[in-house]
Coordinates of C-alpha atoms in Angstrom, one line a residue:
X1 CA 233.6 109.7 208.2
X2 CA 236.1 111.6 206.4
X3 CA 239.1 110.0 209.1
X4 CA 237.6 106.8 208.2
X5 CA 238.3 106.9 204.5
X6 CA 241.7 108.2 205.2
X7 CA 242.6 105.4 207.5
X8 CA 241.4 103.1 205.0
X9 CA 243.4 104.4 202.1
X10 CA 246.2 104.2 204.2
X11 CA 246.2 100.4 205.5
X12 CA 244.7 99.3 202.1
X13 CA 245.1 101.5 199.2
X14 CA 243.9 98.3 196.7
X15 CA 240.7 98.4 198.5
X16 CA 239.9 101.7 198.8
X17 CA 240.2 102.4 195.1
X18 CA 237.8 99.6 194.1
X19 CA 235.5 101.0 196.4
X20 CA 235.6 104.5 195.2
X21 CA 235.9 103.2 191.4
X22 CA 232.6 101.0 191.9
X23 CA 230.7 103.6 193.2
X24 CA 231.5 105.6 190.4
X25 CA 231.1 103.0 188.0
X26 CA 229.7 99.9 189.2
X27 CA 229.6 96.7 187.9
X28 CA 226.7 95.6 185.6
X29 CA 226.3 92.5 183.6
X30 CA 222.4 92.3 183.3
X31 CA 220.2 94.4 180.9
X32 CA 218.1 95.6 183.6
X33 CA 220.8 98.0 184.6
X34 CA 221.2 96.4 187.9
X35 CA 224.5 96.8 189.7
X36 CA 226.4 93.9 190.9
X37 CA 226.4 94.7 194.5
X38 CA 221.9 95.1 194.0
X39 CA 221.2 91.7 192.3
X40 CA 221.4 89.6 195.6
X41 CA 218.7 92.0 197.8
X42 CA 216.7 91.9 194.8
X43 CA 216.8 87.8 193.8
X44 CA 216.1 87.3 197.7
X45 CA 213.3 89.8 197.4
X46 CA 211.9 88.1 194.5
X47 CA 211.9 85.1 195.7
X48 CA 210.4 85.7 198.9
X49 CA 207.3 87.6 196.6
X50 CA 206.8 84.7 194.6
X51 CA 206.6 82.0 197.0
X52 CA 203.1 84.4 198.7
X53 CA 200.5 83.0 196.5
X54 CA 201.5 80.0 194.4
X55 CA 200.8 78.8 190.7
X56 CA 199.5 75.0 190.4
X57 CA 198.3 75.2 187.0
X58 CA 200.6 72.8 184.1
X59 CA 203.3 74.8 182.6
X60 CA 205.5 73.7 179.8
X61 CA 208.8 74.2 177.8
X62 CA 209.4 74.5 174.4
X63 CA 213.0 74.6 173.0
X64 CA 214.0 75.1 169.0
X65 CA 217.3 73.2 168.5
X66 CA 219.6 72.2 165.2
X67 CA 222.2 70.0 164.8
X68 CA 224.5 71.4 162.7
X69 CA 226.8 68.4 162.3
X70 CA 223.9 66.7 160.8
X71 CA 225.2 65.8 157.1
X72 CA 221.7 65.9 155.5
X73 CA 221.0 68.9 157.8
X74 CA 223.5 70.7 155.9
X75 CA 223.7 69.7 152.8
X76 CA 219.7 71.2 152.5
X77 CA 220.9 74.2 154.3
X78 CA 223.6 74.8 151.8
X79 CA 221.4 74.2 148.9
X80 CA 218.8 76.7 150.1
X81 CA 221.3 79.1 150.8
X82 CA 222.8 79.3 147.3
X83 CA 219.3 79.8 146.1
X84 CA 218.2 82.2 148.2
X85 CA 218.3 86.0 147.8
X86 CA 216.4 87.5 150.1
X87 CA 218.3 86.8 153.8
X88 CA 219.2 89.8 155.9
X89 CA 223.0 90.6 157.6
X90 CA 224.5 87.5 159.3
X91 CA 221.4 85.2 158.8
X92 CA 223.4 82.6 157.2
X93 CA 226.6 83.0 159.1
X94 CA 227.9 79.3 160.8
X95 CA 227.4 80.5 164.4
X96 CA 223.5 80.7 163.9
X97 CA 223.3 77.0 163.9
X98 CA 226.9 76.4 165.9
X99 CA 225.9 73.6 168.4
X100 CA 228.1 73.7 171.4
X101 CA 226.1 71.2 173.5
X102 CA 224.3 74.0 174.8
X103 CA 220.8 72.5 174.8
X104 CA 221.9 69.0 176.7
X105 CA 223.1 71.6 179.6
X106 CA 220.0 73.5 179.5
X107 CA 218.0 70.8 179.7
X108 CA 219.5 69.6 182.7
X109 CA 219.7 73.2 184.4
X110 CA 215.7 73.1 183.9
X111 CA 215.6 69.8 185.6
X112 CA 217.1 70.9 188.4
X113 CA 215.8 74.3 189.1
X114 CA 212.7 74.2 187.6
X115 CA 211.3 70.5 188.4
X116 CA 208.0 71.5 188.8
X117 CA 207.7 71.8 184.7
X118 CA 205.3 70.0 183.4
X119 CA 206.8 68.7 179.8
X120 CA 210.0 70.0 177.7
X121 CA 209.2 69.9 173.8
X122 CA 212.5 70.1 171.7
X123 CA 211.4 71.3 168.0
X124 CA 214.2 70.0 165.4
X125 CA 214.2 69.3 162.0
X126 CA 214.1 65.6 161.4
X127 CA 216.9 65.6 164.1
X128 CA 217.4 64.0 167.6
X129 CA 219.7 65.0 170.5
X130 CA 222.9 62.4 171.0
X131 CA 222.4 62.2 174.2
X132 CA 218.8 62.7 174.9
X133 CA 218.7 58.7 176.0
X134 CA 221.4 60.0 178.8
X135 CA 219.6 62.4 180.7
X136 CA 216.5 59.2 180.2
X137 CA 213.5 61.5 181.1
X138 CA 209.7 61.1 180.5
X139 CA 209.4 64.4 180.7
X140 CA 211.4 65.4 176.9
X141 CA 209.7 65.0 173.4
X142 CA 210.9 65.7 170.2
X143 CA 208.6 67.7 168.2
X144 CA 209.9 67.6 164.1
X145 CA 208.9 70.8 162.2
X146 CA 207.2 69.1 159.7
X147 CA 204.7 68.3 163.0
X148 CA 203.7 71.9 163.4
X149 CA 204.6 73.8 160.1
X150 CA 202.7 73.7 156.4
X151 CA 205.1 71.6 153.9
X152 CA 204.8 74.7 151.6
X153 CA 207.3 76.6 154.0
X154 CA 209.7 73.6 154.7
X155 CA 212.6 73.1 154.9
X156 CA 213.1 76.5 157.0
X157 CA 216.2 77.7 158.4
X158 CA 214.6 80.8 159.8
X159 CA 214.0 81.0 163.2
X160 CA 211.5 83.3 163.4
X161 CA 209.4 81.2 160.9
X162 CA 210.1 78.0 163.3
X163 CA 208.8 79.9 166.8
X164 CA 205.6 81.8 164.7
X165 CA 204.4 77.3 165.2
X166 CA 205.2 77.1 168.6
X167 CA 201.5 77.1 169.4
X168 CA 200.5 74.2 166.9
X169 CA 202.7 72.0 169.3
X170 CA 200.1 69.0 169.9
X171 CA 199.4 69.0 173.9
X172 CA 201.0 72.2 174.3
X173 CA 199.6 73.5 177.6
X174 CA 198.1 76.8 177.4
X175 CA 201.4 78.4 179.8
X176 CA 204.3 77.6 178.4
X177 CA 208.0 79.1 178.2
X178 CA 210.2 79.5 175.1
X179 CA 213.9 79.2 175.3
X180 CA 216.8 78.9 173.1
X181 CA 219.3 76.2 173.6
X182 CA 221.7 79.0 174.7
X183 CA 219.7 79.9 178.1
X184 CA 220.2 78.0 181.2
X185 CA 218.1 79.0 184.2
X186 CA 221.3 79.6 187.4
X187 CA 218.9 79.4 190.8
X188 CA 216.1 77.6 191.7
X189 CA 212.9 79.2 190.1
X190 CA 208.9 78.9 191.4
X191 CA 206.3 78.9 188.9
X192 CA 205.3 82.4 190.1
X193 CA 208.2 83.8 188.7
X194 CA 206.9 83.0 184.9
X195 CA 203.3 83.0 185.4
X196 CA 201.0 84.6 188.5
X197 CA 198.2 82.1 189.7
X198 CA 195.7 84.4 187.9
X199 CA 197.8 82.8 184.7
X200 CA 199.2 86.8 184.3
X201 CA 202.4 86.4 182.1
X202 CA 205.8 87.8 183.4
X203 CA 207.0 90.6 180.8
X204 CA 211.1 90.3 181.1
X205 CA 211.9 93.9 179.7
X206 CA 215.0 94.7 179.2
X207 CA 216.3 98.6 179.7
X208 CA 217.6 99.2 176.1
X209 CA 216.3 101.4 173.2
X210 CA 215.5 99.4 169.9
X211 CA 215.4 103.1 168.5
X212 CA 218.7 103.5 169.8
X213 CA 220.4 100.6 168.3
X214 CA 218.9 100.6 165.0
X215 CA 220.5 103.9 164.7
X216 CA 223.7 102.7 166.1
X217 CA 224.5 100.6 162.5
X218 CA 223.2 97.9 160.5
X219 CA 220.1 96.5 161.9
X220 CA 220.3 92.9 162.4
X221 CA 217.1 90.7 161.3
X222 CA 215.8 90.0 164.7
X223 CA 215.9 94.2 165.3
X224 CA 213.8 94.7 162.0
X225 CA 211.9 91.9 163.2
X226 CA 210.7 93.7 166.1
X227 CA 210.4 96.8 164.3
X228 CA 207.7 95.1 162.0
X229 CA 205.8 93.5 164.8
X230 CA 205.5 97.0 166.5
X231 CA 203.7 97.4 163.5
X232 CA 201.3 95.1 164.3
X233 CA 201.3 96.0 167.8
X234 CA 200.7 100.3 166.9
X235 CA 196.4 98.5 166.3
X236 CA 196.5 98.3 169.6
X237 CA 197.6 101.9 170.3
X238 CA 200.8 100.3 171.6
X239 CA 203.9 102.3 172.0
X240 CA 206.9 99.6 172.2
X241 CA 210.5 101.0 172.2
X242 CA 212.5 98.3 174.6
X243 CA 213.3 95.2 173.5
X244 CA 213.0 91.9 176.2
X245 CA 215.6 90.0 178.0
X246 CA 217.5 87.4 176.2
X247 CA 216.0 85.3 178.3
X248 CA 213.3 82.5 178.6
X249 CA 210.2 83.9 177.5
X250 CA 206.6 83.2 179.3
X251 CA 204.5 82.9 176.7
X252 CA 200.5 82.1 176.3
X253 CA 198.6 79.8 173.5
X254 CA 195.9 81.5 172.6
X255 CA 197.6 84.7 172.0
X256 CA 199.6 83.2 169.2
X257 CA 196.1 81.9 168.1
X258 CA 194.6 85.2 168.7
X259 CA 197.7 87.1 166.3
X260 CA 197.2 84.0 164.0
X261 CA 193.6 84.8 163.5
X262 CA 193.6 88.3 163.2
X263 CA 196.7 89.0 161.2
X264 CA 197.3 86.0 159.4
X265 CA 198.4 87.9 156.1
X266 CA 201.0 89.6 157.7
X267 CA 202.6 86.1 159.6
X268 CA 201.7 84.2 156.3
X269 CA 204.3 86.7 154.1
X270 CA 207.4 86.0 155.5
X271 CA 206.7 81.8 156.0
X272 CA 208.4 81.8 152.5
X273 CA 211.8 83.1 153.9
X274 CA 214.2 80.3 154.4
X275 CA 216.9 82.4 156.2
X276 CA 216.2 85.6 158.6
X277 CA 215.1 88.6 156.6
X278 CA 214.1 92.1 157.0
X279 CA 210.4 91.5 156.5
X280 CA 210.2 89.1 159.7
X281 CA 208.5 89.1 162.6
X282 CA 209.6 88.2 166.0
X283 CA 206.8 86.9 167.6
X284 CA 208.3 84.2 170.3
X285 CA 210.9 86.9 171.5
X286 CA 208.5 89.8 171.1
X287 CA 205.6 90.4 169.5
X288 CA 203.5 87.8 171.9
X289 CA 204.8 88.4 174.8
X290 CA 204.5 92.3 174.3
X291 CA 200.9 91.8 173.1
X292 CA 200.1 89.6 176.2
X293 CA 200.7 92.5 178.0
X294 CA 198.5 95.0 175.5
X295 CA 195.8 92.2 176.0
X296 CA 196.3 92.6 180.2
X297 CA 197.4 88.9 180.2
X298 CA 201.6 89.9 181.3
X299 CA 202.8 92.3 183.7
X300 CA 206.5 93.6 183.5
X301 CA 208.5 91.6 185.9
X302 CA 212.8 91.4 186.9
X303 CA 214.7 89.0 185.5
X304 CA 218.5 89.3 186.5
X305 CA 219.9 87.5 183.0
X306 CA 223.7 87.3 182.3
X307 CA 224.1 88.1 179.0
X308 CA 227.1 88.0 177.0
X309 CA 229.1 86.4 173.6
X310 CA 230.9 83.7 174.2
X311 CA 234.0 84.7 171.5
X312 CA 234.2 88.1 173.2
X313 CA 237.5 88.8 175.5
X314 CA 234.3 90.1 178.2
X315 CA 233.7 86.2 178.0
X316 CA 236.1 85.3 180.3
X317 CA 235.1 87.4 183.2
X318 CA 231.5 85.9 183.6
X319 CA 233.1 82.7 183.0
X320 CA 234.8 83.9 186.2
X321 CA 232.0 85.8 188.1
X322 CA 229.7 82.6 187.5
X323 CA 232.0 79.1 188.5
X324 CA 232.9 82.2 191.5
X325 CA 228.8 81.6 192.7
X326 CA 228.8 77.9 192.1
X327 CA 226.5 76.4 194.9
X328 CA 226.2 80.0 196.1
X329 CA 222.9 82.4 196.5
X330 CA 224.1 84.9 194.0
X331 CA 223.6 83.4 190.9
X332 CA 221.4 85.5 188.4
X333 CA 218.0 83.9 187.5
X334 CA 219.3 83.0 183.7
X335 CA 222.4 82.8 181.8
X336 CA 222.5 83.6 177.8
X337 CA 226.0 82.2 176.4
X338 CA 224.8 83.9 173.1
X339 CA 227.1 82.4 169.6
X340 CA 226.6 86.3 167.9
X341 CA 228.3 85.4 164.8
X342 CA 231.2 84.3 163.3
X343 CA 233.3 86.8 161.8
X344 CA 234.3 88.5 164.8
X345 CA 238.0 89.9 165.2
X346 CA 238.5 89.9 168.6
X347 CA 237.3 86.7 169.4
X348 CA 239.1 84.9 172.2
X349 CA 240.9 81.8 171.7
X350 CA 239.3 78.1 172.5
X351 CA 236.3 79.8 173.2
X352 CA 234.5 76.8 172.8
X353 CA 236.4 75.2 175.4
X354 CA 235.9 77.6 177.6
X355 CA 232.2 77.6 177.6
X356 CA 232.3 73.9 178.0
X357 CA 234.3 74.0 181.5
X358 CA 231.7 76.8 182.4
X359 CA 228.6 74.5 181.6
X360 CA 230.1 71.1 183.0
X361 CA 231.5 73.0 185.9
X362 CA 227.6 74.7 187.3
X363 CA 225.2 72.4 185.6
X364 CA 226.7 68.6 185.3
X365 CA 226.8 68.9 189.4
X366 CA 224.5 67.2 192.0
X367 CA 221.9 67.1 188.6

C-alpha cells in the first residue's frame, strides 16, 4: 500500500496531492454535509428507493414571483417603503425583488424533470411573466395576491406575508410544493421523492444550527422568522434547532388551515408588515413543513441542493462544477442561485451574465 502511494507521488505528484488534500478536506457544496465524491451513490440510491412504491395522487406547484421592472410595481414599493418603519436588516435591499429571469428557467426545469406535476400556480402582484405565452403551457396560472390575501394587508412586499396565503390558492391540491423563482430542480425527480404514497411529506433538513448563526451576527428576518415560529411550534413539545434546505419545499393544505385555525392571532400580527420584520413568521420555508412532521404527516428525507450567491467569487466554481455535469448523472437534485443582497464587497463582476450562461446552458436544452 505504502509502495503504491510512493509510486504514485512519483509519476504524478498533481494527483496525489489532490487526493491526500480531499480526503482531508473534501469537497462540499450541499447543506447536508455531503462530500462531493458521496452525492452520486446516494442520488442513485435515492432514486432507486423511490421508484419501489409509487405516488399517483395530484401534486401541484406554487411559485411567488415579482417583476421588479414593473413601473407601477415600484413606484408602490417605493412609496411604502418611505413610510414604513418597522422592516428588519436587508428587507428592502434591490436584490430581494432583482429578477434575473430566474423563474422562466425554473419553470422549464420543472417541465422537464418533473412532468408528472399536476398544475404550476405563479402568485404576483397584478403582474404577468413576459414570456409566459413562450413556454405556451396549460399547465401555468397566474394567481394575483389580491386572489388569496385580505385587501387590509395589500399591497405587501413581504414575503413571508405572501406564502402565509399559499393555501387560499383556489384548486390548490391538497400536496403541493413551494418554490422560489431561484430553485431549479437539476435531475429527473419521481413524485416519491416529495411526497410517499401514504401522502407522508419529505422534511429536507438541512445540517446547520439556527442557534449557531443567530449568534454568529445580525439575524436576518427570515432567521427571526423561524425563531418565532419555534415558538409556535414549542405547543407541541417540539424542539427545532436546524433550519431546511433552500430548497423546494413539500408542503400540505390543511396544515396551513390547521396553523390558520389554531393560531390565527399570532399569523394575523405581522399581515400588517409591508417589508420583512423581526416579528415574522416563516411558515412556507419552515414552520409548516416542520409542523407536518410534529403532526406525523413528513418524515426527514435527502435532498442534495446546490446552494450558493450568485455575486460571490465561490459563484464561479458551481457555475463550473454544474455546465461540467450537463446531460450527466451527477447533477444534485436542486440548484438555489440565491440574489443575498446588494451591498456586497466582493461581488464578482457581470454576475448577472454569468448566471444567465449557467441557466441557458442546463435548462434551455432538449426542454
Amino acid at each position: 500500500m505504502i509502495n503504491k502511494k510512493i509510486k504514485k507521488f512519483i509519476k504524478c505528484p498533481s494527483v496525489f496531492l489532490r487526493d491526500y488534500f480531499l480526503k482531508k478536506r473534501p469537497i462540499i457544496r450541499n447543506e447536508i454535509r455531503v462530500s462531493e465524491e458521496e452525492e452520486f451513490i446516494l442520488l442513485k440510491h435515492d432514486f432507486e428507493l423511490e421508484k419501489i412504491i409509487s405516488t399517483d395522487f395530484p401534486i401541484d406547484v406554487v411559485y411567488t414571483w415579482v417583476n421588479n421592472e414593473d413601473p407601477e410595481w415600484r413606484e408602490r414599493m417605493e412609496n411604502n417603503r418611505c413610510s414604513s418603519t418597522t422592516y428588519a436588516a436587508y428587507a428592502a435591499d434591490e436584490a430581494r425583488f432583482s429578477n434575473h429571469d430566474e423563474l422562466y428557467y425554473s419553470v422549464l426545469s420543472v417541465l422537464k424533470y418533473m412532468p408528472w406535476v399536476r398544475h404550476m400556480y405563479i402568485v404576483t402582484d397584478n403582474q404577468i411573466p413576459p414570456w409566459l405565452d413562450k413556454i405556451n403551457s396549460s399547465k401555468i396560472s397566474i394567481v394575483d395576491h389580491k386572489d388569496i390575501i385580505d385587501e387590509v394587508f395589500l399591497p405587501t412586499f413581504n414575503s413571508h406575508v405572501i406564502e402565509a396565503h399559499l393555501h387560499k390558492i383556489i384548486n390548490l391540491a391538497e400536496h403541493f410544493i413551494y418554490f422560489n423563482d431561484d430553485v431549479f430542480v437539476g435531475r429527473p425527480l419521481l413524485p416519491s421523492h416529495f411526497f410517499k404514497s401514504n401522502g407522508i411529506a419529505s422534511l429536507f433538513v438541512a445540517h446547520k444550527s439556527l442557534k449557531k448563526m443567530r449568534l454568529k451576527g445580525r439575524p436576518t428576518p427570515t432567521l427571526s422568522a423561524s425563531f418565532n415560529s419555534i415558538d409556535i411550534l414549542q405547543h407541541f413539545g417540539a424542539q427545532v434547532d436546524n433550519p431546511l434546505i433552500h430548497t423546494y419545499v413539500p408542503l400540505c393544505k390543511t396544515t396551513y388551515e390547521y396553523l390558520w385555525l389554531h393560531f390565527d392571532k399570532q399569523i394575523t400580527c405581522f399581515l400588517n408588515n409591508k417589508f420583512r420584520s423581526d416579528n415574522d413568521l416563516n411558515m412556507a420555508t419552515f414552520l409548516v413543513p416542520w409542523l407536518n412532521y410534529f403532526l406525523g404527516k413528513a418524515y426527514p428525507q435527502r435532498d442534495i441542493c446546490y446552494y450558493f450567491n450568485i455575486r460571490s467569487p465561490s459563484a464561479v466554481d458551481y457555475y463550473k462544477t454544474i455546465q461540467g455535469a450537463v446531460d450527466t448523472d451527477i447533477m444534485p437534485h436542486s440548484i438555489c442561485a440565491n440574489d443575498f443582497n446588494s451591498i456586497s464587497h466582493n461581488k464578482i463582476a457581470n454576475y448577472e451574465a454569468k448566471l444567465q450562461d449557467m441557466l441557458i446552458a442546463h435548462f434551455s436544452k432538449n426542454t
